[in-house]
XYZ file of C-alpha atoms in Angstrom:
719
model
C 19.721 159.345 122.604
C 19.481 156.647 125.293
C 18.042 157.838 128.640
C 19.137 155.996 131.784
C 17.157 156.663 134.967
C 18.559 155.747 138.391
C 16.959 156.001 141.840
C 19.488 158.410 143.375
C 21.906 161.082 142.091
C 24.899 159.163 143.579
C 23.965 155.981 141.673
C 23.406 158.018 138.498
C 26.943 159.454 138.828
C 28.413 155.924 139.154
C 26.530 154.783 136.034
C 27.473 157.922 134.084
C 31.173 157.364 134.903
C 31.029 153.822 133.535
C 29.137 154.927 130.384
C 31.523 157.801 129.689
C 28.896 160.520 130.197
C 30.780 163.532 131.612
C 28.780 166.654 130.705
C 26.766 167.749 133.769
C 23.444 169.392 132.935
C 20.512 170.552 135.064
C 19.070 167.288 136.430
C 21.067 164.867 134.264
C 24.525 163.959 132.948
C 25.110 163.670 129.190
C 27.722 162.129 126.926
C 28.690 159.244 124.678
C 25.100 158.866 123.421
C 23.588 158.676 126.917
C 21.603 160.966 129.173
C 21.719 159.732 132.779
C 19.076 161.159 135.097
C 17.636 160.231 138.499
C 14.702 160.281 140.901
C 14.853 160.870 144.667
C 13.159 157.621 145.572
C 9.405 158.006 144.997
C 8.470 160.979 142.778
C 4.928 159.660 142.273
C 2.321 158.214 144.582
C -1.256 156.942 144.379
C -3.903 159.655 144.242
C -5.662 160.737 147.408
C -9.349 159.883 148.005
C -10.697 163.354 147.198
C -8.917 163.266 143.833
C -11.215 160.425 142.769
C -14.438 162.040 143.981
C -15.140 165.217 146.037
C -17.429 163.162 148.313
C -14.356 161.475 149.795
C -12.805 164.760 150.897
C -14.439 164.805 154.325
C -14.107 161.877 156.717
C -17.459 160.160 157.206
C -18.583 156.604 157.894
C -21.196 156.932 155.158
C -18.528 157.203 152.433
C -16.912 153.857 153.364
C -15.669 151.675 151.818
C -13.767 153.898 149.394
C -12.897 151.752 146.367
C -11.886 153.742 143.264
C -13.020 152.106 139.994
C -9.480 152.652 138.674
C -6.419 153.732 140.654
C -4.340 156.649 139.412
C -0.957 158.149 140.223
C 0.181 161.746 140.750
C 3.366 163.681 141.386
C 4.232 164.143 145.041
C 3.746 167.815 145.882
C 7.323 169.003 146.354
C 9.042 171.744 144.277
C 12.325 169.785 144.021
C 10.512 166.625 142.908
C 8.369 168.533 140.420
C 11.394 170.289 138.868
C 13.298 167.000 138.517
C 10.247 165.252 137.065
C 9.916 167.867 134.313
C 13.585 167.268 133.408
C 12.915 163.502 133.233
C 9.690 164.042 131.267
C 11.460 166.153 128.653
C 14.298 163.608 128.267
C 11.899 160.681 127.940
C 9.707 162.406 125.362
C 12.735 162.645 123.044
C 14.454 159.346 123.923
C 15.168 156.540 121.448
C 15.418 154.075 124.322
C 15.052 154.142 128.120
C 17.130 151.997 130.459
C 15.525 151.515 133.870
C 18.470 151.600 136.304
C 16.319 151.680 139.435
C 17.146 149.545 142.471
C 16.818 145.920 141.465
C 13.802 145.069 143.603
C 10.030 145.396 143.793
C 10.003 148.955 145.138
C 12.696 150.086 142.688
C 10.649 148.692 139.798
C 7.501 150.459 141.001
C 9.253 153.844 141.468
C 10.583 153.969 137.905
C 7.506 152.476 136.213
C 5.318 155.162 137.767
C 7.698 157.913 136.611
C 7.759 156.498 133.054
C 3.956 156.259 133.026
C 3.539 159.815 134.308
C 6.090 161.103 131.775
C 4.209 159.372 128.933
C 7.270 157.402 127.759
C 6.589 155.585 124.459
C 9.996 154.248 123.354
C 11.415 150.745 124.050
C 12.548 150.125 127.656
C 15.405 147.916 128.876
C 16.239 146.939 132.464
C 19.629 147.111 134.211
C 19.599 144.367 136.851
C 22.673 144.299 139.095
C 23.520 143.204 142.651
C 26.348 145.635 143.354
C 27.467 149.082 142.228
C 31.092 148.274 141.443
C 32.366 149.355 138.019
C 32.687 145.690 137.005
C 29.086 144.906 137.990
C 27.694 147.956 136.148
C 29.661 147.131 132.974
C 28.522 143.512 133.134
C 24.909 144.660 133.692
C 24.937 146.885 130.591
C 26.273 143.988 128.511
C 23.367 141.840 129.766
C 20.502 144.370 129.635
C 17.131 142.654 129.922
C 13.784 143.514 128.384
C 11.448 145.495 130.646
C 8.641 142.968 129.997
C 10.636 140.359 131.962
C 9.859 142.381 135.079
C 6.132 142.927 134.515
C 5.188 140.453 137.318
C 7.539 142.289 139.706
C 5.799 145.573 138.863
C 2.342 144.002 139.241
C 3.307 142.662 142.681
C 4.590 146.098 143.741
C 1.471 147.819 142.370
C -0.799 145.285 144.125
C 1.060 145.919 147.388
C 0.689 149.709 147.028
C -3.024 149.472 146.151
C -3.581 146.949 148.947
C -1.951 149.285 151.461
C -4.064 152.200 150.157
C -7.338 150.247 150.289
C -6.814 148.865 153.764
C -4.972 151.859 155.221
C -7.308 154.583 153.984
C -10.523 152.716 154.731
C -9.591 151.133 158.054
C -7.911 154.292 159.390
C -10.987 156.418 158.646
C -13.322 153.653 159.846
C -11.668 153.154 163.236
C -10.958 156.868 163.747
C -14.580 157.873 163.170
C -16.023 154.919 165.064
C -13.709 154.594 168.059
C -11.400 157.644 168.202
C -11.742 160.013 171.148
C -11.670 163.717 170.265
C -11.498 162.730 166.600
C -7.858 161.764 166.959
C -6.505 159.572 164.169
C -6.272 155.810 164.739
C -3.799 154.488 162.213
C -4.437 151.002 160.787
C -2.108 149.308 158.313
C -1.983 146.010 156.455
C 1.344 145.017 158.073
C 1.577 147.611 160.832
C -1.471 146.370 162.761
C -0.649 142.627 162.905
C 2.903 143.568 163.933
C 1.511 145.656 166.776
C -0.746 142.703 167.663
C 2.319 140.461 168.055
C 3.773 142.901 170.621
C 0.471 143.440 172.445
C -0.353 139.721 172.647
C 3.105 138.943 174.029
C 2.715 141.759 176.550
C -0.670 140.465 177.700
C 0.806 136.962 178.055
C 3.474 138.428 180.337
C 0.965 140.510 182.345
C -1.402 137.566 182.808
C 1.372 135.107 183.574
C 0.978 133.390 186.943
C 4.379 132.102 188.139
C 4.424 128.611 189.578
C 6.883 127.382 192.159
C 8.910 124.247 191.577
C 12.101 122.675 192.847
C 15.163 121.201 191.147
C 17.041 118.285 192.619
C 20.766 118.420 191.881
C 23.868 116.784 193.231
C 27.606 117.433 192.988
C 29.827 114.432 192.276
C 33.555 114.857 191.567
C 33.127 118.640 191.305
C 30.501 118.169 188.576
C 26.847 119.194 189.015
C 24.309 116.577 187.899
C 20.563 117.360 187.543
C 17.768 114.883 188.216
C 16.155 113.645 184.972
C 12.519 114.759 184.768
C 9.717 112.893 183.064
C 8.104 114.944 180.260
C 4.420 115.816 180.450
C 1.922 114.661 177.816
C 1.775 118.240 176.487
C 5.559 118.374 176.057
C 5.534 115.023 174.225
C 2.793 116.259 171.863
C 4.762 119.471 171.129
C 7.915 117.453 170.461
C 6.014 115.163 168.077
C 4.640 118.197 166.187
C 8.137 119.689 165.852
C 9.438 116.393 164.505
C 6.650 116.363 161.903
C 7.441 119.946 160.831
C 11.208 119.464 160.727
C 13.363 116.813 159.156
C 12.160 113.229 159.521
C 13.121 112.363 163.079
C 13.038 109.048 164.856
C 9.854 108.470 166.809
C 10.463 108.756 170.544
C 10.278 105.458 172.372
C 8.182 105.279 175.561
C 11.232 104.195 177.583
C 13.043 107.382 176.484
C 10.624 109.380 178.656
C 12.120 108.373 181.957
C 12.887 110.170 185.180
C 11.015 111.484 188.198
C 7.873 113.590 188.037
C 8.586 117.342 188.256
C 8.850 118.489 191.889
C 6.018 120.906 192.565
C 5.962 120.828 196.383
C 8.777 121.235 198.891
C 7.783 118.280 201.057
C 8.214 115.800 198.225
C 11.511 117.420 197.253
C 12.853 117.205 200.766
C 11.748 113.567 200.982
C 13.697 112.792 197.806
C 16.705 114.684 199.176
C 16.545 112.703 202.417
C 16.264 109.473 200.433
C 19.484 109.994 198.464
C 21.798 112.005 200.684
C 23.377 109.056 202.529
C 23.586 106.683 199.550
C 26.519 106.569 197.087
C 26.293 108.053 193.593
C 26.989 105.539 190.806
C 27.836 106.267 187.155
C 25.573 104.099 184.996
C 26.196 105.387 181.467
C 28.766 107.469 179.586
C 28.016 108.391 175.974
C 30.426 110.304 173.784
C 29.433 111.426 170.290
C 31.505 113.288 167.749
C 29.707 115.937 165.734
C 30.355 118.758 163.329
C 28.857 122.195 162.952
C 28.713 124.034 159.640
C 29.617 127.756 159.476
C 26.808 130.256 160.113
C 24.691 131.119 157.076
C 25.456 134.199 155.028
C 23.294 137.207 155.823
C 19.972 138.167 154.341
C 18.630 141.564 155.434
C 16.550 140.237 158.330
C 19.315 138.096 159.830
C 21.723 141.047 159.548
C 19.221 143.306 161.351
C 18.729 140.621 164.017
C 22.480 140.238 164.544
C 23.132 143.988 164.677
C 20.331 144.470 167.202
C 21.554 141.590 169.362
C 25.231 142.528 169.184
C 25.258 146.329 168.900
C 21.663 147.289 169.882
C 21.175 148.918 166.439
C 17.542 149.372 165.459
C 16.310 147.603 162.329
C 16.053 150.979 160.612
C 19.625 151.976 161.560
C 20.946 148.689 160.179
C 19.002 149.106 156.922
C 20.322 152.645 156.420
C 23.866 151.495 157.212
C 23.855 148.525 154.835
C 22.256 150.710 152.127
C 25.127 153.170 152.581
C 27.692 150.330 152.332
C 25.980 149.223 149.096
C 26.161 152.734 147.673
C 29.844 152.908 148.693
C 30.251 149.757 146.558
C 31.707 147.593 149.348
C 28.718 145.252 149.834
C 26.084 143.792 147.515
C 22.376 144.635 147.207
C 20.902 144.618 150.739
C 17.123 144.191 150.389
C 17.269 140.407 150.056
C 15.561 137.479 151.744
C 17.957 134.660 150.849
C 21.089 133.440 152.627
C 22.421 131.635 149.517
C 24.670 132.510 146.577
C 24.095 131.531 142.957
C 26.657 129.309 141.215
C 27.899 132.162 139.003
C 29.312 133.927 142.093
C 31.637 131.014 142.925
C 34.393 131.902 140.393
C 34.430 135.481 141.747
C 34.949 134.450 145.387
C 38.794 134.191 145.344
C 38.953 137.757 144.008
C 36.505 139.005 146.664
C 38.572 137.352 149.425
C 41.748 138.946 148.017
C 40.062 142.361 148.229
C 39.475 141.963 151.989
C 42.922 143.352 152.816
C 42.134 144.062 156.478
C 41.376 140.364 156.965
C 44.549 138.896 155.437
C 45.319 136.870 158.573
C 41.991 135.055 158.050
C 42.023 134.835 154.243
C 45.676 133.667 154.020
C 44.835 129.995 154.803
C 42.432 130.054 151.812
C 44.970 131.486 149.325
C 45.906 129.151 146.501
C 43.515 126.418 147.639
C 40.378 125.385 145.776
C 37.519 126.940 147.725
C 34.879 124.467 148.945
C 31.528 124.758 147.151
C 28.936 123.757 149.732
C 25.235 123.365 148.863
C 24.600 125.245 152.137
C 26.168 128.291 150.477
C 25.751 127.904 146.685
C 22.267 126.884 145.575
C 20.611 128.359 142.481
C 17.212 127.024 143.544
C 17.300 129.242 146.669
C 18.198 132.450 144.785
C 15.663 134.458 142.778
C 16.469 138.104 141.989
C 19.446 138.573 144.294
C 21.853 136.523 146.381
C 22.880 136.860 150.041
C 24.654 140.001 151.273
C 28.425 139.658 150.788
C 31.405 141.993 150.331
C 32.163 143.091 146.761
C 35.920 142.793 147.288
C 36.383 146.537 146.904
C 38.486 147.810 149.856
C 36.327 149.871 152.229
C 37.340 153.510 152.711
C 36.028 156.359 154.859
C 33.517 154.197 156.729
C 31.737 155.474 159.829
C 32.049 153.470 163.048
C 28.590 151.980 162.480
C 29.448 151.058 158.885
C 32.716 149.427 160.005
C 30.887 147.232 162.499
C 28.279 146.092 159.993
C 30.888 145.499 157.299
C 32.954 143.437 159.760
C 29.993 141.115 160.404
C 29.417 140.619 156.673
C 33.105 140.106 155.856
C 33.639 137.531 158.634
C 30.521 135.577 157.666
C 31.725 135.479 154.063
C 35.216 134.296 155.025
C 33.836 131.706 157.472
C 31.769 129.818 154.852
C 35.001 128.689 153.171
C 36.502 127.370 156.410
C 36.135 123.734 157.581
C 33.276 122.655 159.837
C 33.843 122.937 163.578
C 34.428 119.473 165.040
C 33.283 118.788 168.587
C 32.525 115.964 170.964
C 29.496 115.869 173.246
C 29.575 113.715 176.340
C 26.435 112.751 178.266
C 26.920 111.128 181.666
C 24.123 109.478 183.653
C 24.398 108.555 187.310
C 22.000 107.009 189.781
C 21.202 107.197 193.481
C 18.411 105.109 195.004
C 16.855 104.568 191.537
C 16.794 108.309 190.824
C 18.703 109.165 187.651
C 20.828 112.289 187.194
C 22.445 113.664 184.046
C 25.139 116.126 182.969
C 26.298 117.072 179.451
C 29.520 118.604 178.239
C 30.848 119.789 174.903
C 34.461 119.843 173.846
C 35.764 121.616 170.742
C 38.138 119.239 168.931
C 38.858 121.346 165.826
C 37.579 124.947 165.897
C 37.359 125.175 162.082
C 35.355 128.274 161.117
C 35.149 129.448 164.723
C 38.635 130.949 164.513
C 37.145 133.595 162.213
C 35.067 134.876 165.130
C 37.477 134.136 167.986
C 37.304 131.206 170.384
C 33.506 131.371 170.671
C 31.394 132.353 167.688
C 28.495 134.769 167.881
C 26.235 131.818 167.122
C 27.474 129.656 169.988
C 26.949 132.590 172.359
C 23.345 132.919 171.132
C 22.833 129.184 171.626
C 24.199 129.440 175.165
C 21.685 132.185 175.990
C 18.799 130.123 174.588
C 19.880 127.075 176.568
C 20.115 128.976 179.818
C 23.867 129.605 179.844
C 24.960 126.005 179.434
C 28.758 125.955 179.276
C 30.799 124.183 176.664
C 32.781 122.597 179.469
C 34.986 119.513 179.339
C 33.827 116.899 181.849
C 36.158 114.738 183.937
C 36.755 111.205 182.655
C 33.889 109.193 184.180
C 33.823 105.384 184.083
C 30.663 103.264 184.152
C 30.369 101.544 187.531
C 32.398 104.025 189.530
C 30.756 105.162 192.740
C 31.304 107.550 195.587
C 29.964 110.242 197.908
C 28.064 113.234 196.578
C 26.474 116.463 197.829
C 22.754 116.721 196.873
C 20.667 119.866 197.273
C 17.202 121.180 196.505
C 16.814 124.464 194.611
C 13.664 126.587 194.709
C 12.644 127.918 191.270
C 9.739 129.800 189.689
C 8.406 129.442 186.163
C 9.266 132.466 184.018
C 6.948 134.428 181.693
C 7.851 134.729 177.996
C 10.305 137.520 177.247
C 9.124 140.811 175.740
C 9.969 141.290 172.084
C 13.180 143.061 171.147
C 13.644 144.379 167.610
C 15.690 141.255 166.877
C 13.024 138.794 168.049
C 10.206 140.863 166.505
C 11.945 140.783 163.104
C 12.179 136.991 163.400
C 8.496 136.809 164.376
C 7.530 138.963 161.372
C 9.631 136.734 159.130
C 7.818 133.583 160.321
C 4.328 135.106 160.841
C 4.643 134.851 164.611
C 5.810 131.231 164.819
C 8.763 130.668 167.137
C 11.315 128.768 165.073
C 15.030 128.226 165.684
C 15.674 125.774 162.839
C 17.140 127.391 159.707
C 15.468 125.025 157.236
C 12.042 125.413 158.838
C 12.501 129.181 159.006
C 13.200 129.208 155.261
C 9.912 127.391 154.626
C 7.960 129.885 156.760
C 9.502 132.942 155.057
C 6.929 132.507 152.286
C 4.238 133.468 154.802
C 6.188 136.181 156.618
C 4.557 139.585 157.120
C 6.104 142.566 155.378
C 9.179 142.336 153.191
C 12.786 142.436 154.398
C 13.045 145.985 153.029
C 9.873 147.266 154.752
C 9.984 145.635 158.200
C 12.285 148.269 159.671
C 9.941 151.044 158.466
C 6.943 149.240 159.977
C 8.620 149.116 163.401
C 9.574 152.807 163.095
C 5.959 153.616 162.176
C 4.736 151.982 165.399
C 7.134 154.197 167.378
C 5.953 157.329 165.533
C 2.301 156.486 166.155
C 3.069 156.173 169.894
C 1.776 152.580 169.766
C 5.029 151.176 171.142
C 8.025 152.455 173.099
C 11.391 151.028 174.036
C 12.574 150.049 177.517
C 16.256 149.199 177.201
C 16.114 146.656 174.364
C 12.507 145.580 174.987
C 9.552 146.759 172.871
C 6.587 147.706 175.049
C 3.098 148.492 173.751
C 1.667 151.776 175.051
C -1.877 151.865 176.516
C -3.069 153.258 173.159
C -1.462 150.354 171.291
C -2.995 147.807 173.655
C -6.458 149.384 173.472
C -6.335 149.551 169.673
C -5.597 145.833 169.297
C -8.217 144.947 171.915
C -10.890 146.973 170.128
C -10.190 145.315 166.750
C -12.293 142.152 166.483
C -11.570 141.493 162.802
C -8.874 138.806 162.727
C -7.926 139.717 159.140
C -6.636 143.049 160.419
C -4.489 141.784 163.286
C -3.566 138.153 162.603
C 0.072 137.697 161.561
C -0.817 134.337 160.065
C -3.636 135.704 157.875
C -1.540 138.701 156.817
C 1.245 136.249 155.988
C -1.150 134.501 153.590
C -1.696 137.817 151.768
C 2.067 138.366 151.631
C 2.473 134.887 150.146
C 0.038 135.801 147.356
C 2.064 138.926 146.582
C 5.176 136.769 146.243
C 3.235 134.414 143.978
C 2.259 137.366 141.754
C 6.004 138.009 141.332
C 6.452 134.376 140.264
C 3.458 134.449 137.867
C 1.654 131.767 139.901
C -1.117 134.096 141.122
C -3.204 136.761 139.417
C -2.877 140.396 140.558
C -6.492 141.239 139.671
C -7.730 138.307 141.767
C -5.638 139.490 144.725
C -7.170 142.978 144.510
C -10.720 141.628 144.180
C -10.173 139.557 147.333
C -8.776 142.601 149.107
C -11.751 144.776 148.104
C -14.058 142.067 149.450
C -12.090 141.937 152.686
C -12.262 145.743 153.132
C -16.046 145.687 152.558
C -16.476 142.945 155.168
C -14.390 144.863 157.721
C -16.436 148.040 157.153
C -19.719 146.144 157.580
C -18.454 144.421 160.726
C -17.302 147.634 162.428
C -20.389 149.623 161.436
C -22.607 146.951 163.017
C -20.795 147.286 166.378
C -23.156 148.991 168.842
C -20.900 148.687 171.898
C -20.041 152.419 172.035
C -16.388 151.589 172.783
C -13.707 154.286 172.498
C -9.937 154.522 172.618
C -8.237 157.215 174.667
C -5.161 158.484 172.889
C -2.245 160.418 174.301
C -0.604 161.641 171.131
C 3.199 161.816 171.217
C 5.054 165.104 171.017
C 8.230 165.085 168.962
C 11.504 166.657 170.092
C 10.639 169.831 168.172
C 7.123 169.886 169.544
C 5.584 168.930 166.197
C 2.785 166.412 166.318
C 2.860 163.418 163.989
C 0.552 164.559 161.210
C -2.637 162.771 160.414
C -1.098 162.102 157.030
C 1.356 159.666 158.508
C -1.522 157.986 160.254
C -2.650 156.415 157.019
C -1.555 152.928 156.063
C 2.099 152.196 156.659
C 4.112 154.142 154.180
C 1.726 154.739 151.270
C -0.838 157.615 151.353
C 1.344 160.402 152.707
C -0.702 163.501 151.972
C -4.349 162.616 152.213
C -5.178 162.873 155.890
C -2.960 165.950 156.258
C -5.351 167.918 154.070
C -8.564 166.418 155.281
C -8.026 164.725 158.604
C -10.361 165.320 161.541
C -9.501 168.587 163.275
C -6.984 168.549 166.078
C -8.620 168.545 169.490
C -7.847 171.258 171.994
C -5.818 168.695 173.900
C -3.618 168.062 170.881
C -3.129 171.802 170.237
C -2.232 172.415 173.869
C 0.250 169.559 173.944
C 1.824 170.837 170.742
C 2.357 174.296 172.180
C 3.595 172.926 175.488
C 5.974 170.587 173.722
C 7.955 173.436 172.199
C 9.167 174.802 175.529
C 8.386 172.255 178.248
C 7.366 168.624 178.785
C 3.744 167.750 177.914
C 1.403 168.225 180.897
C 0.933 164.881 182.667
C -2.792 165.510 183.247
C -3.609 166.314 179.625
C -5.001 163.330 177.736
C -6.004 161.334 180.812
C -9.653 160.169 181.162
C -12.096 162.691 182.645
C -12.773 161.796 186.348
C -16.326 163.211 186.132
C -17.915 161.761 182.971
C -15.373 159.069 182.047
C -16.068 159.659 178.335
C -13.804 162.574 177.526
C -10.156 163.324 178.183
C -8.542 166.201 180.062
C -7.669 169.260 177.977
C -5.853 172.436 178.988
C -7.413 175.845 178.611
C -6.066 179.321 179.377
C -6.835 179.296 183.107
C -7.965 175.762 183.942
C -8.150 172.126 182.914
C -11.434 170.940 181.421
C -13.064 167.954 179.723
C -13.058 167.391 175.975
C -16.779 166.506 176.274
C -17.674 170.016 177.494
C -19.921 170.508 174.435
C -21.746 167.338 175.438
C -22.523 168.804 178.882
C -19.593 167.672 181.077
C -18.894 170.367 183.697
C -15.516 169.139 184.965
C -13.144 172.078 185.618
C -9.900 172.287 187.603
C -8.260 175.741 187.910
C -4.454 175.979 187.564
C -2.678 176.056 190.902
């Protein structure tokens, strides 16, 4: 008998239908020589510290660093999981062959490998590797089953990631909680979680410390067109431009004469003098330049760009978008979502006409492509840019019974897919320079000549709207016909302005920052190069952001992500750059990707990580500053506190702190009780006004200080 194991019951049913297995049993479906069973995502996890040695059961600085000589796995304690595992175990013990039908990615590989290991599977194993769940894709996948050994590097990368998260999460969380936590409240540290929080905190501090500077803009209106005075660039701006040119495509070196114009106006008197100088002199057009250009369609979606677009357009969180696109995948209308490429492989090209034909709701847009040979652009089809999976596209299966959220996300994906087969958008840009009293002014305009792919999105594409926002709302206006040498009256004016601080992160901009390890990049090619060093994986970034919300390290104000005082204090107390630097974490992520590609050794990665954990422990233990972090723990809607278990490293050790975390303080217990029936007391959790060390807790008749055992006598009776 051949045993197939999928990641979810719904996927198992799809596979069973294709294989002709119809007989439903307890925990599996049988028929036609196959037994198709399933997991519920992770059934197994890494063992908890106390399961390696009893000494690690209690939290103490003396037991750190905790580095097991050999990592082990265990079943997650859950009756449903345990029952299903025993079904799987029994099937695998009697199987002639196992086909791993888990999700075709790193996490999917890890989930099923752990289950097979725990079940003691000994028979040959094959791998089903597909990018969509349509009947055609499943049939094709079973014809092209691959040997499990082909995916050993993928498993090793996933295992290294899990062990790395355990090592850093378990050790750093205990270390910082015991060293800096007030009232023994858990301080959660994670390999990706903490540098992501640092991005938000550092941006917030930049905004808080920003000192606005006043400046003035000199503009003039000539023939109903507003011209702006050309400003000379500073040395710093020229250096930054030169660096960008080095990083990007080979650009022409800027000539000294290109940096022309007046010095920026930083005082009103000088501005008014310039205004006085030009107001009675005629304005003369000195140069008119018109250039024709073309703009390629927007790239297809990878997971991150889809999350960015959904957040920008619909205000969906990264997690909501991930769940929605996963649901669309399971409904067989879109391809595998957890991808980090915007390209398609060449073998998809012959299938594209059929996919377009399946988009029945978009016939008005697909009709112009019917019967024609579809263009095959290198910006869309490039085998060298595709590894395990291609960009997210429709499968061509007509969507049915979609929720409103699913319809919106599907619409974005469908339109992007259609647009890549449309012609480039043709436009003309006109730059006009005028002069008054040797002061030069400039205005630019853009005219769409042939909309091309833009018709798929309406008159203005989503991309052009984004560009407009980045460029300060610059309109794509058509300028009057100016002629060099013409001259006439004009209306100059001086406008008072203030420099603006950087914007707070939104989920969209934070996802981009995680993808590029904190570097601000708007060039697609350069962004692709930096993806290698991004922090987190496309599939985990949404969960990381959600974790920061759950820990009460960040909150949302409209679309903006704001670090809470606890989040700010935590990042400020961490001196170890390895824990909070997006760039350094990106280097670790790059090594994990290299393990997948067989260009880096998993054992070397783990040795380096063990060394890093030891260095962090030594560094923190040698800190004699007596610093502490005051934490106001969040209360959930049901009044249940986030368990200490979830305070371990992002996503991995789920049970350990729950069993053996530091005890809840009185403040936490009081908040929990209060949270069930009323809002948390505003005074609880604030610093003690008497000793400054403890925090306010709530007793039966009065407020007190958490340091009462240490001698603090603060007491405030209830009113």
